Amino acid sequence: HDPDPDLRYIAALRLANLHSDAGLPLLLEGMQRESLFGKLTNACALAILNHPRGLHFLHSLIATHHTLSKQDRTRLLFHICGLGEQVGFELPPCDRPEDLPVETIFQNASDWIEGCSGFH
């Protein structure tokens, strides 16, 4: 009996958060999803694992974030902040929501990605 595909996918994400690549095939398969949110979720999990596919996907989106729709840019920021919490790159303080330091957050994420051995 094969487990539910959604449960397998959730398990793959959890394994990545624990720095285990046991779910790597499912995460790579998930990069084929059409939804940006799904791709971002997978890319962040792959980045935690230092996998080039996730690192390059995120780096490319960060570099072109000005071309994204407001909604997609917000999705990218949401995922990048979660990744920062997981891997430990600095997230700057924010006193007021309207002062959210988006550029600094994206730059810190980009610097972290560029420092990953899987990126080169």
Short mmCIF file of C-alpha atoms in Angstrom, two decimals:
data_model
loop_
_atom_site.label_atom_id
_atom_site.label_comp_id
_atom_site.label_asym_id
_atom_site.label_seq_id
_atom_site.Cartn_x
_atom_site.Cartn_y
_atom_site.Cartn_z
CA HIS A 1 0.00 0.00 0.00
CA ASP A 2 1.53 3.29 -1.16
CA PRO A 3 1.09 6.21 1.23
CA ASP A 4 -0.99 9.15 0.07
CA PRO A 5 1.11 11.31 -2.32
CA ASP A 6 0.34 14.44 -0.28
CA LEU A 7 1.59 12.74 2.88
CA ARG A 8 4.75 11.63 1.10
CA TYR A 9 5.33 15.20 -0.09
CA ILE A 10 4.81 16.63 3.42
CA ALA A 11 7.24 14.03 4.74
CA ALA A 12 9.81 15.06 2.10
CA LEU A 13 9.53 18.70 3.23
CA ARG A 14 9.91 17.73 6.88
CA LEU A 15 12.92 15.56 6.09
CA ALA A 16 14.56 18.50 4.28
CA ASN A 17 13.98 20.70 7.33
CA LEU A 18 15.89 18.03 9.27
CA HIS A 19 18.69 18.22 6.66
CA SER A 20 17.87 14.77 5.28
CA ASP A 21 17.80 14.28 1.52
CA ALA A 22 15.64 11.14 1.76
CA GLY A 23 12.77 13.01 0.06
CA LEU A 24 14.95 14.58 -2.64
CA PRO A 25 13.22 12.88 -5.63
CA LEU A 26 9.82 14.20 -4.52
CA LEU A 27 11.21 17.71 -3.98
CA LEU A 28 12.82 17.74 -7.42
CA GLU A 29 9.60 16.44 -8.95
CA GLY A 30 7.74 19.22 -7.14
CA MET A 31 9.84 21.82 -8.95
CA GLN A 32 7.79 20.90 -12.03
CA ARG A 33 4.64 22.28 -10.37
CA GLU A 34 3.04 25.19 -12.14
CA SER A 35 2.25 27.23 -9.04
CA LEU A 36 4.96 29.62 -7.93
CA PHE A 37 4.08 28.94 -4.28
CA GLY A 38 4.71 25.20 -4.78
CA LYS A 39 7.98 25.86 -6.58
CA LEU A 40 9.11 28.23 -3.84
CA THR A 41 8.27 25.69 -1.15
CA ASN A 42 10.32 23.05 -2.94
CA ALA A 43 13.16 25.44 -3.76
CA CYS A 44 13.52 26.43 -0.11
CA ALA A 45 13.59 22.78 0.96
CA LEU A 46 16.21 22.09 -1.72
CA ALA A 47 18.22 25.14 -0.59
CA ILE A 48 18.29 23.79 2.97
CA LEU A 49 19.83 20.66 1.44
CA ASN A 50 22.34 22.83 -0.49
CA HIS A 51 20.92 21.50 -3.77
CA PRO A 52 21.86 23.57 -6.86
CA ARG A 53 18.36 23.46 -8.35
CA GLY A 54 16.77 25.16 -5.35
CA LEU A 55 19.64 27.59 -4.82
CA HIS A 56 19.68 28.75 -8.45
CA PHE A 57 15.89 29.03 -8.63
CA LEU A 58 15.77 31.25 -5.53
CA HIS A 59 18.78 33.31 -6.58
CA SER A 60 17.24 33.96 -9.98
CA LEU A 61 13.90 35.02 -8.49
CA ILE A 62 15.61 37.31 -5.98
CA ALA A 63 17.65 38.91 -8.77
CA THR A 64 14.49 39.63 -10.78
CA HIS A 65 12.04 40.28 -7.94
CA HIS A 66 11.22 43.75 -9.29
CA THR A 67 9.64 42.09 -12.33
CA LEU A 68 7.33 39.90 -10.24
CA SER A 69 3.73 40.78 -9.53
CA LYS A 70 3.06 42.20 -6.07
CA GLN A 71 1.49 38.91 -5.02
CA ASP A 72 4.41 36.80 -6.30
CA ARG A 73 6.93 39.15 -4.70
CA THR A 74 5.09 38.75 -1.39
CA ARG A 75 5.19 34.96 -1.82
CA LEU A 76 8.93 35.14 -2.47
CA LEU A 77 9.47 37.31 0.61
CA PHE A 78 7.40 34.93 2.76
CA HIS A 79 9.49 31.95 1.67
CA ILE A 80 12.82 33.79 1.97
CA CYS A 81 12.01 34.84 5.54
CA GLY A 82 11.14 31.23 6.41
CA LEU A 83 14.37 30.05 4.82
CA GLY A 84 16.31 32.66 6.79
CA GLU A 85 14.85 31.36 10.03
CA GLN A 86 15.71 27.79 9.05
CA VAL A 87 19.29 28.30 7.87
CA GLY A 88 20.25 31.31 9.95
CA PHE A 89 20.96 34.19 7.60
CA GLU A 90 20.17 37.54 9.16
CA LEU A 91 16.70 39.02 8.96
CA PRO A 92 16.80 42.75 9.75
CA PRO A 93 14.54 44.22 12.43
CA CYS A 94 11.37 45.96 11.32
CA ASP A 95 9.79 48.60 13.56
CA ARG A 96 6.78 49.28 11.35
CA PRO A 97 5.25 47.06 8.64
CA GLU A 98 5.49 49.89 6.09
CA ASP A 99 9.25 49.97 6.71
CA LEU A 100 9.77 46.30 5.88
CA PRO A 101 13.38 46.10 4.63
CA VAL A 102 12.62 43.95 1.59
CA GLU A 103 15.83 44.83 -0.27
CA THR A 104 17.98 43.95 2.75
CA ILE A 105 16.17 40.65 3.27
CA PHE A 106 16.61 39.73 -0.39
CA GLN A 107 20.28 40.80 -0.33
CA ASN A 108 21.01 38.74 2.79
CA ALA A 109 19.32 35.72 1.19
CA SER A 110 21.26 36.23 -2.02
CA ASP A 111 24.54 36.48 -0.10
CA TRP A 112 23.73 33.26 1.76
CA ILE A 113 22.84 31.43 -1.46
CA GLU A 114 26.05 32.61 -3.15
CA GLY A 115 28.01 31.25 -0.18
CA CYS A 116 26.52 27.75 -0.53
CA SER A 117 28.81 25.18 -2.10
CA GLY A 118 25.86 23.78 -4.06
CA PHE A 119 25.44 27.12 -5.85
CA HIS A 120 28.83 27.02 -7.58
#
